[in-house]
Amino acid sequence: MSSESNRSTTARRSDNITDRGVTVSDGALVRQIITPLRRYIPVGWFDWEPYGKRPKSWWPDLLMFLAFLGLAFFVSYPSWLVRLDWEVRLWAVDANDVEWLRDLAKAGAEFGQARTVATVTLLIAIWCALRSRSIRPLLMYVLSFITLASILGMKHLLGRPLSQHPFALQEVSPEGPLLFTYHPEGGGGIPDATAFPSGHAVNSILLFGLIVMLVGGILPRWARLALLIAPPVIVFSSQVFLGQHWLSDEPAGFLLGLIIIRCAKRVPWATIPLGPVAVFDPATRRTILISVLLILGVMLTPTLHLIPALISAAVLPTLGLLWLWLSIKAKQHREAALAAAEEAEGPGPDGDPEIPSQPSDSHRRV
């Protein structure tokens, strides 16, 4: 009774009563019926939007970056952390004698392998794009994934050798696996390879985080937690056991991955203005297909030799810009044709020249 007595005199239940029964506002319908079911409904039923809340503060990001700088400092000279890295690596040499454990660890390391997880993430982004007829999921994937290029640049700048052959490395860096050692074979059989931070660790945070952002709304809570927690733990254990990275490389990669995914969550991907790219939204299947081909080309570029990679890096953006320009011109041509057709229809049905006639349904589909 108290709620009825406090109800405003201008807002009464009888306001929405018609001869067909009681009606409710669209907002109430969404809140009461659609929202609880949304997690079980395919993406295509709604406009796509990433799952997850926007981080409220930059302080965690700043603290994580300072922690990364702290790790980099302690591995830049023969510190306690460098000695710990060395001791753990020597332990792993003996532990690798167990063949079935080694095979299991190799399988676990794939959870941080870009060629595997990035491909799965791209397929999920394509599914979201097709179901929602939008290129926004692909844009989120590309812009977040390209940040991994900065990690590769950082690895080569810091120049810490890999840990595959610690005894061979000891001849080059007797004080330990320090930064700026620049061993030609990276401590292993990979030319110019570097270890700090671990790219696999970054991938296990960033790519699985993107998967949750793409389809987390239709996954149960336990599945989201498993995707966010299990891969980093598996990658950490596998790479340290196999000796693919020093112990301190892993937390450094995790910190950078968390910073990148938190930055991705701050972008309103579902509503951010697309600028000239808005010509592709809503997206057709052809638009999504061409976008995916360009994305695949960008992903394959780092795997090519120097000259093909430079050619690919020049040709792909040129093709993308040409496609954008042609699409904008085609849209302008369609709009001009539609305006001419409306003008040719003449005045409205009552003969009033000031009232334009409404376009037909067939024109709206153009």
GROMACS .gro file of C-alpha atoms in nm:
model
  366
    1MET     CA    1   0.000   0.000   0.000
    2SER     CA    2   0.283   0.238   0.075
    3SER     CA    3   0.416   0.209  -0.280
    4GLU     CA    4   0.072   0.294  -0.419
    5SER     CA    5   0.037   0.596  -0.190
    6ASN     CA    6   0.377   0.729  -0.298
    7ARG     CA    7   0.298   0.691  -0.669
    8SER     CA    8   0.284   1.022  -0.855
    9THR     CA    9  -0.064   1.135  -0.950
   10THR     CA   10   0.052   1.175  -1.310
   11ALA     CA   11   0.181   0.818  -1.339
   12ARG     CA   12  -0.102   0.569  -1.297
   13ARG     CA   13  -0.140   0.211  -1.400
   14SER     CA   14  -0.444   0.303  -1.604
   15ASP     CA   15  -0.234   0.527  -1.830
   16ASN     CA   16  -0.117   0.233  -2.042
   17ILE     CA   17  -0.449   0.045  -2.046
   18THR     CA   18  -0.616   0.015  -2.384
   19ASP     CA   19  -0.903  -0.187  -2.511
   20ARG     CA   20  -0.653  -0.460  -2.604
   21GLY     CA   21  -0.522  -0.503  -2.251
   22VAL     CA   22  -0.233  -0.368  -2.044
   23THR     CA   23   0.073  -0.245  -2.232
   24VAL     CA   24   0.424  -0.184  -2.099
   25SER     CA   25   0.707   0.032  -2.220
   26ASP     CA   26   0.984  -0.109  -2.436
   27GLY     CA   27   1.235  -0.048  -2.158
   28ALA     CA   28   1.037  -0.256  -1.913
   29LEU     CA   29   1.009  -0.538  -2.167
   30VAL     CA   30   1.386  -0.546  -2.217
   31ARG     CA   31   1.458  -0.540  -1.844
   32GLN     CA   32   1.207  -0.805  -1.746
   33ILE     CA   33   1.216  -1.051  -2.035
   34ILE     CA   34   1.500  -0.999  -2.283
   35THR     CA   35   1.789  -0.923  -2.046
   36PRO     CA   36   1.767  -1.247  -1.842
   37LEU     CA   37   1.755  -1.450  -2.165
   38ARG     CA   38   2.024  -1.260  -2.349
   39ARG     CA   39   2.310  -1.481  -2.234
   40TYR     CA   40   2.144  -1.780  -2.406
   41ILE     CA   41   2.054  -1.606  -2.732
   42PRO     CA   42   2.291  -1.598  -3.034
   43VAL     CA   43   2.471  -1.272  -3.100
   44GLY     CA   44   2.279  -1.204  -3.420
   45TRP     CA   45   1.961  -1.127  -3.231
   46PHE     CA   46   2.111  -0.804  -3.101
   47ASP     CA   47   2.369  -0.544  -3.191
   48TRP     CA   48   2.706  -0.681  -3.087
   49GLU     CA   49   2.874  -0.535  -2.784
   50PRO     CA   50   3.181  -0.659  -2.596
   51TYR     CA   51   3.135  -0.835  -2.264
   52GLY     CA   52   3.287  -0.689  -1.950
   53LYS     CA   53   3.285  -0.373  -1.747
   54ARG     CA   54   3.504  -0.075  -1.826
   55PRO     CA   55   3.789  -0.042  -1.574
   56LYS     CA   56   3.723   0.256  -1.349
   57SER     CA   57   4.079   0.348  -1.257
   58TRP     CA   58   4.419   0.370  -1.423
   59TRP     CA   59   4.601   0.305  -1.096
   60PRO     CA   60   4.616  -0.075  -1.141
   61ASP     CA   61   4.760  -0.024  -1.489
   62LEU     CA   62   5.023   0.214  -1.355
   63LEU     CA   63   5.117  -0.025  -1.074
   64MET     CA   64   5.143  -0.317  -1.317
   65PHE     CA   65   5.368  -0.115  -1.547
   66LEU     CA   66   5.590  -0.017  -1.254
   67ALA     CA   67   5.607  -0.386  -1.157
   68PHE     CA   68   5.715  -0.468  -1.511
   69LEU     CA   69   5.988  -0.203  -1.492
   70GLY     CA   70   6.095  -0.353  -1.159
   71LEU     CA   71   6.132  -0.698  -1.315
   72ALA     CA   72   6.328  -0.548  -1.604
   73PHE     CA   73   6.560  -0.374  -1.356
   74PHE     CA   74   6.632  -0.691  -1.158
   75VAL     CA   75   6.721  -0.889  -1.471
   76SER     CA   76   6.951  -0.617  -1.606
   77TYR     CA   77   7.235  -0.711  -1.368
   78PRO     CA   78   7.340  -1.025  -1.174
   79SER     CA   79   7.064  -0.991  -0.914
   80TRP     CA   80   6.886  -1.248  -0.698
   81LEU     CA   81   6.621  -1.280  -0.969
   82VAL     CA   82   6.878  -1.370  -1.234
   83ARG     CA   83   7.024  -1.635  -1.002
   84LEU     CA   84   6.674  -1.771  -0.937
   85ASP     CA   85   6.610  -1.787  -1.313
   86TRP     CA   86   6.930  -1.983  -1.360
   87GLU     CA   87   6.858  -2.231  -1.080
   88VAL     CA   88   6.504  -2.297  -1.203
   89ARG     CA   89   6.637  -2.351  -1.556
   90LEU     CA   90   6.894  -2.605  -1.437
   91TRP     CA   91   6.617  -2.787  -1.249
   92ALA     CA   92   6.411  -2.799  -1.569
   93VAL     CA   93   6.703  -2.961  -1.755
   94ASP     CA   94   6.683  -3.262  -1.525
   95ALA     CA   95   6.299  -3.264  -1.507
   96ASN     CA   96   6.273  -3.291  -1.886
   97ASP     CA   97   6.388  -3.652  -1.869
   98VAL     CA   98   6.024  -3.756  -1.814
   99GLU     CA   99   5.900  -3.795  -2.170
  100TRP     CA  100   5.525  -3.792  -2.109
  101LEU     CA  101   5.555  -3.477  -1.899
  102ARG     CA  102   5.754  -3.312  -2.175
  103ASP     CA  103   5.490  -3.400  -2.433
  104LEU     CA  104   5.215  -3.269  -2.204
  105ALA     CA  105   5.403  -2.944  -2.152
  106LYS     CA  106   5.447  -2.899  -2.528
  107ALA     CA  107   5.071  -2.929  -2.571
  108GLY     CA  108   5.015  -2.681  -2.288
  109ALA     CA  109   5.252  -2.427  -2.445
  110GLU     CA  110   5.015  -2.406  -2.745
  111PHE     CA  111   4.774  -2.208  -2.527
  112GLY     CA  112   5.016  -1.918  -2.568
  113GLN     CA  113   5.107  -1.979  -2.931
  114ALA     CA  114   4.980  -1.693  -3.148
  115ARG     CA  115   4.938  -1.906  -3.458
  116THR     CA  116   4.694  -2.128  -3.266
  117VAL     CA  117   4.506  -1.903  -3.027
  118ALA     CA  118   4.499  -1.599  -3.257
  119THR     CA  119   4.341  -1.812  -3.529
  120VAL     CA  120   4.071  -1.939  -3.291
  121THR     CA  121   4.007  -1.584  -3.168
  122LEU     CA  122   3.976  -1.459  -3.526
  123LEU     CA  123   3.721  -1.731  -3.608
  124ILE     CA  124   3.512  -1.625  -3.309
  125ALA     CA  125   3.538  -1.260  -3.417
  126ILE     CA  126   3.421  -1.359  -3.768
  127TRP     CA  127   3.124  -1.545  -3.617
  128CYS     CA  128   3.027  -1.237  -3.415
  129ALA     CA  129   3.066  -1.014  -3.721
  130LEU     CA  130   2.846  -1.238  -3.937
  131ARG     CA  131   2.575  -1.277  -3.673
  132SER     CA  132   2.560  -0.903  -3.596
  133ARG     CA  133   2.635  -0.778  -3.951
  134SER     CA  134   2.903  -0.550  -3.812
  135ILE     CA  135   3.278  -0.508  -3.857
  136ARG     CA  136   3.316  -0.387  -3.498
  137PRO     CA  137   3.419  -0.729  -3.360
  138LEU     CA  138   3.689  -0.748  -3.627
  139LEU     CA  139   3.809  -0.397  -3.547
  140MET     CA  140   3.842  -0.488  -3.179
  141TYR     CA  141   4.039  -0.797  -3.271
  142VAL     CA  142   4.275  -0.614  -3.508
  143LEU     CA  143   4.347  -0.308  -3.296
  144SER     CA  144   4.404  -0.516  -2.984
  145PHE     CA  145   4.608  -0.781  -3.165
  146ILE     CA  146   4.833  -0.528  -3.338
  147THR     CA  147   4.956  -0.413  -2.997
  148LEU     CA  148   5.150  -0.741  -2.986
  149ALA     CA  149   5.383  -0.585  -3.243
  150SER     CA  150   5.501  -0.346  -2.973
  151ILE     CA  151   5.585  -0.647  -2.756
  152LEU     CA  152   5.802  -0.793  -3.033
  153GLY     CA  153   5.982  -0.462  -3.067
  154MET     CA  154   6.036  -0.446  -2.692
  155LYS     CA  155   6.175  -0.800  -2.683
  156HIS     CA  156   6.438  -0.720  -2.945
  157LEU     CA  157   6.520  -0.389  -2.779
  158LEU     CA  158   6.584  -0.552  -2.442
  159GLY     CA  159   6.782  -0.836  -2.598
  160ARG     CA  160   6.763  -1.103  -2.329
  161PRO     CA  161   6.874  -1.442  -2.467
  162LEU     CA  162   6.645  -1.742  -2.462
  163SER     CA  163   6.702  -2.029  -2.223
  164GLN     CA  164   6.699  -2.334  -2.452
  165HIS     CA  165   7.071  -2.406  -2.412
  166PRO     CA  166   7.183  -2.259  -2.080
  167PHE     CA  167   7.530  -2.414  -2.093
  168ALA     CA  168   7.606  -2.269  -2.436
  169LEU     CA  169   7.471  -1.937  -2.314
  170GLN     CA  170   7.701  -1.943  -2.013
  171GLU     CA  171   7.999  -1.903  -2.244
  172VAL     CA  172   7.848  -1.581  -2.380
  173SER     CA  173   7.702  -1.443  -2.057
  174PRO     CA  174   7.879  -1.606  -1.759
  175GLU     CA  175   7.704  -1.371  -1.515
  176GLY     CA  176   7.364  -1.503  -1.610
  177PRO     CA  177   7.074  -1.443  -1.855
  178LEU     CA  178   7.092  -1.063  -1.846
  179LEU     CA  179   6.920  -0.802  -2.059
  180PHE     CA  180   7.110  -0.655  -2.354
  181THR     CA  181   7.320  -0.971  -2.401
  182TYR     CA  182   7.210  -1.014  -2.765
  183HIS     CA  183   7.329  -1.369  -2.817
  184PRO     CA  184   7.316  -1.429  -3.197
  185GLU     CA  185   7.122  -1.754  -3.153
  186GLY     CA  186   6.919  -1.633  -2.858
  187GLY     CA  187   7.052  -1.908  -2.637
  188GLY     CA  188   6.881  -2.163  -2.860
  189GLY     CA  189   6.855  -2.252  -3.225
  190ILE     CA  190   6.637  -1.951  -3.321
  191PRO     CA  191   6.834  -1.666  -3.484
  192ASP     CA  192   6.803  -1.329  -3.309
  193ALA     CA  193   6.536  -1.462  -3.071
  194THR     CA  194   6.491  -1.284  -2.737
  195ALA     CA  195   6.315  -1.383  -2.418
  196PHE     CA  196   6.198  -1.085  -2.209
  197PRO     CA  197   5.901  -1.050  -2.181
  198SER     CA  198   5.738  -1.379  -2.282
  199GLY     CA  199   5.518  -1.338  -2.588
  200HIS     CA  200   5.336  -1.661  -2.501
  201ALA     CA  201   5.244  -1.515  -2.164
  202VAL     CA  202   5.109  -1.199  -2.329
  203ASN     CA  203   4.904  -1.410  -2.571
  204SER     CA  204   4.752  -1.623  -2.294
  205ILE     CA  205   4.618  -1.308  -2.128
  206LEU     CA  206   4.529  -1.093  -2.428
  207LEU     CA  207   4.383  -1.345  -2.674
  208PHE     CA  208   4.174  -1.538  -2.423
  209GLY     CA  209   4.064  -1.205  -2.279
  210LEU     CA  210   3.948  -1.106  -2.627
  211ILE     CA  211   3.753  -1.431  -2.657
  212VAL     CA  212   3.567  -1.347  -2.336
  213MET     CA  213   3.501  -0.993  -2.461
  214LEU     CA  214   3.364  -1.133  -2.788
  215VAL     CA  215   3.127  -1.402  -2.657
  216GLY     CA  216   3.138  -1.375  -2.277
  217GLY     CA  217   2.774  -1.268  -2.269
  218ILE     CA  218   2.656  -1.611  -2.386
  219LEU     CA  219   2.894  -1.812  -2.167
  220PRO     CA  220   2.830  -1.926  -1.808
  221ARG     CA  221   3.042  -1.770  -1.538
  222TRP     CA  222   3.254  -2.081  -1.483
  223ALA     CA  223   3.348  -2.089  -1.852
  224ARG     CA  224   3.456  -1.724  -1.847
  225LEU     CA  225   3.671  -1.782  -1.539
  226ALA     CA  226   3.826  -2.092  -1.695
  227LEU     CA  227   3.918  -1.900  -2.011
  228LEU     CA  228   4.076  -1.620  -1.811
  229ILE     CA  229   4.265  -1.825  -1.550
  230ALA     CA  230   4.354  -2.166  -1.694
  231PRO     CA  231   4.557  -2.061  -2.004
  232PRO     CA  232   4.804  -1.835  -1.819
  233VAL     CA  233   4.862  -2.102  -1.553
  234ILE     CA  234   4.915  -2.373  -1.817
  235VAL     CA  235   5.149  -2.154  -2.025
  236PHE     CA  236   5.353  -2.054  -1.719
  237SER     CA  237   5.400  -2.412  -1.605
  238SER     CA  238   5.469  -2.548  -1.954
  239GLN     CA  239   5.724  -2.291  -2.064
  240VAL     CA  240   5.921  -2.296  -1.741
  241PHE     CA  241   5.923  -2.677  -1.741
  242LEU     CA  242   6.034  -2.695  -2.105
  243GLY     CA  243   6.294  -2.425  -2.056
  244GLN     CA  244   6.149  -2.212  -2.333
  245HIS     CA  245   6.167  -1.906  -2.107
  246TRP     CA  246   6.333  -1.792  -1.790
  247LEU     CA  247   6.108  -1.782  -1.486
  248SER     CA  248   6.090  -1.401  -1.471
  249ASP     CA  249   5.991  -1.371  -1.838
  250GLU     CA  250   5.644  -1.510  -1.761
  251PRO     CA  251   5.514  -1.259  -1.501
  252ALA     CA  252   5.655  -0.977  -1.716
  253GLY     CA  253   5.443  -1.099  -2.008
  254PHE     CA  254   5.135  -1.142  -1.788
  255LEU     CA  255   5.162  -0.782  -1.667
  256LEU     CA  256   5.180  -0.642  -2.020
  257GLY     CA  257   4.892  -0.862  -2.134
  258LEU     CA  258   4.673  -0.737  -1.849
  259ILE     CA  259   4.754  -0.376  -1.932
  260ILE     CA  260   4.662  -0.427  -2.300
  261ILE     CA  261   4.333  -0.607  -2.229
  262ARG     CA  262   4.232  -0.345  -1.972
  263CYS     CA  263   4.297  -0.074  -2.231
  264ALA     CA  264   4.085  -0.267  -2.483
  265LYS     CA  265   3.798  -0.277  -2.233
  266ARG     CA  266   3.804   0.102  -2.206
  267VAL     CA  267   3.713   0.145  -2.572
  268PRO     CA  268   3.334   0.157  -2.641
  269TRP     CA  269   3.363  -0.079  -2.937
  270ALA     CA  270   2.986  -0.107  -2.986
  271THR     CA  271   2.929   0.269  -3.014
  272ILE     CA  272   3.261   0.430  -3.106
  273PRO     CA  273   3.231   0.646  -3.422
  274LEU     CA  274   3.376   0.465  -3.720
  275GLY     CA  275   3.454   0.774  -3.926
  276PRO     CA  276   3.496   0.689  -4.296
  277VAL     CA  277   3.488   0.318  -4.208
  278ALA     CA  278   3.118   0.365  -4.123
  279VAL     CA  279   3.052   0.291  -4.489
  280PHE     CA  280   3.104  -0.077  -4.397
  281ASP     CA  281   2.848  -0.080  -4.115
  282PRO     CA  282   2.608  -0.259  -4.138
  283ALA     CA  283   2.838  -0.508  -4.305
  284THR     CA  284   2.758  -0.751  -4.583
  285ARG     CA  285   2.913  -1.096  -4.607
  286ARG     CA  286   3.139  -0.967  -4.884
  287THR     CA  287   3.260  -0.683  -4.662
  288ILE     CA  288   3.341  -0.927  -4.381
  289LEU     CA  289   3.517  -1.163  -4.622
  290ILE     CA  290   3.742  -0.890  -4.764
  291SER     CA  291   3.815  -0.763  -4.413
  292VAL     CA  292   3.918  -1.111  -4.302
  293LEU     CA  293   4.148  -1.154  -4.604
  294LEU     CA  294   4.323  -0.825  -4.520
  295ILE     CA  295   4.353  -0.929  -4.154
  296LEU     CA  296   4.504  -1.265  -4.252
  297GLY     CA  297   4.754  -1.085  -4.472
  298VAL     CA  298   4.861  -0.863  -4.182
  299MET     CA  299   4.893  -1.166  -3.953
  300LEU     CA  300   5.111  -1.354  -4.205
  301THR     CA  301   5.341  -1.061  -4.279
  302PRO     CA  302   5.575  -1.116  -3.978
  303THR     CA  303   5.628  -1.478  -4.083
  304LEU     CA  304   5.769  -1.381  -4.425
  305HIS     CA  305   6.127  -1.305  -4.519
  306LEU     CA  306   6.237  -0.944  -4.519
  307ILE     CA  307   6.165  -0.846  -4.881
  308PRO     CA  308   5.823  -1.021  -4.907
  309ALA     CA  309   5.733  -0.881  -4.566
  310LEU     CA  310   5.814  -0.524  -4.677
  311ILE     CA  311   5.615  -0.570  -4.997
  312SER     CA  312   5.320  -0.711  -4.804
  313ALA     CA  313   5.338  -0.426  -4.551
  314ALA     CA  314   5.316  -0.177  -4.838
  315VAL     CA  315   5.058  -0.351  -5.057
  316LEU     CA  316   4.800  -0.450  -4.794
  317PRO     CA  317   4.737  -0.098  -4.653
  318THR     CA  318   4.722   0.035  -5.010
  319LEU     CA  319   4.459  -0.221  -5.105
  320GLY     CA  320   4.263  -0.146  -4.789
  321LEU     CA  321   4.263   0.229  -4.856
  322LEU     CA  322   4.165   0.172  -5.220
  323TRP     CA  323   3.876  -0.049  -5.111
  324LEU     CA  324   3.764   0.216  -4.861
  325TRP     CA  325   3.777   0.491  -5.126
  326LEU     CA  326   3.579   0.286  -5.379
  327SER     CA  327   3.319   0.195  -5.115
  328ILE     CA  328   3.272   0.560  -5.018
  329LYS     CA  329   3.233   0.658  -5.383
  330ALA     CA  330   2.980   0.379  -5.440
  331LYS     CA  331   2.779   0.492  -5.138
  332GLN     CA  332   2.779   0.852  -5.261
  333HIS     CA  333   2.659   0.733  -5.601
  334ARG     CA  334   2.375   0.534  -5.442
  335GLU     CA  335   2.269   0.831  -5.229
  336ALA     CA  336   2.274   1.060  -5.532
  337ALA     CA  337   2.064   0.813  -5.731
  338LEU     CA  338   1.816   0.784  -5.444
  339ALA     CA  339   1.787   1.163  -5.414
  340ALA     CA  340   1.729   1.192  -5.788
  341ALA     CA  341   1.459   0.925  -5.774
  342GLU     CA  342   1.282   1.101  -5.488
  343GLU     CA  343   1.297   1.431  -5.672
  344ALA     CA  344   1.155   1.268  -5.985
  345GLU     CA  345   0.850   1.149  -5.791
  346GLY     CA  346   0.736   1.510  -5.767
  347PRO     CA  347   0.520   1.667  -5.492
  348GLY     CA  348   0.328   1.478  -5.229
  349PRO     CA  349  -0.011   1.317  -5.288
  350ASP     CA  350  -0.200   1.634  -5.182
  351GLY     CA  351  -0.015   1.847  -5.433
  352ASP     CA  352   0.169   2.046  -5.167
  353PRO     CA  353   0.525   2.107  -5.294
  354GLU     CA  354   0.649   2.179  -4.942
  355ILE     CA  355   0.572   1.824  -4.823
  356PRO     CA  356   0.821   1.578  -4.976
  357SER     CA  357   0.694   1.237  -5.067
  358GLN     CA  358   0.816   0.942  -4.858
  359PRO     CA  359   1.057   0.700  -5.027
  360SER     CA  360   0.912   0.364  -5.109
  361ASP     CA  361   1.024   0.046  -4.942
  362SER     CA  362   1.215  -0.056  -5.252
  363HIS     CA  363   1.417   0.266  -5.234
  364ARG     CA  364   1.496   0.211  -4.870
  365ARG     CA  365   1.652  -0.124  -4.951
  366VAL     CA  366   1.895   0.031  -5.198
   0.00000   0.00000   0.00000
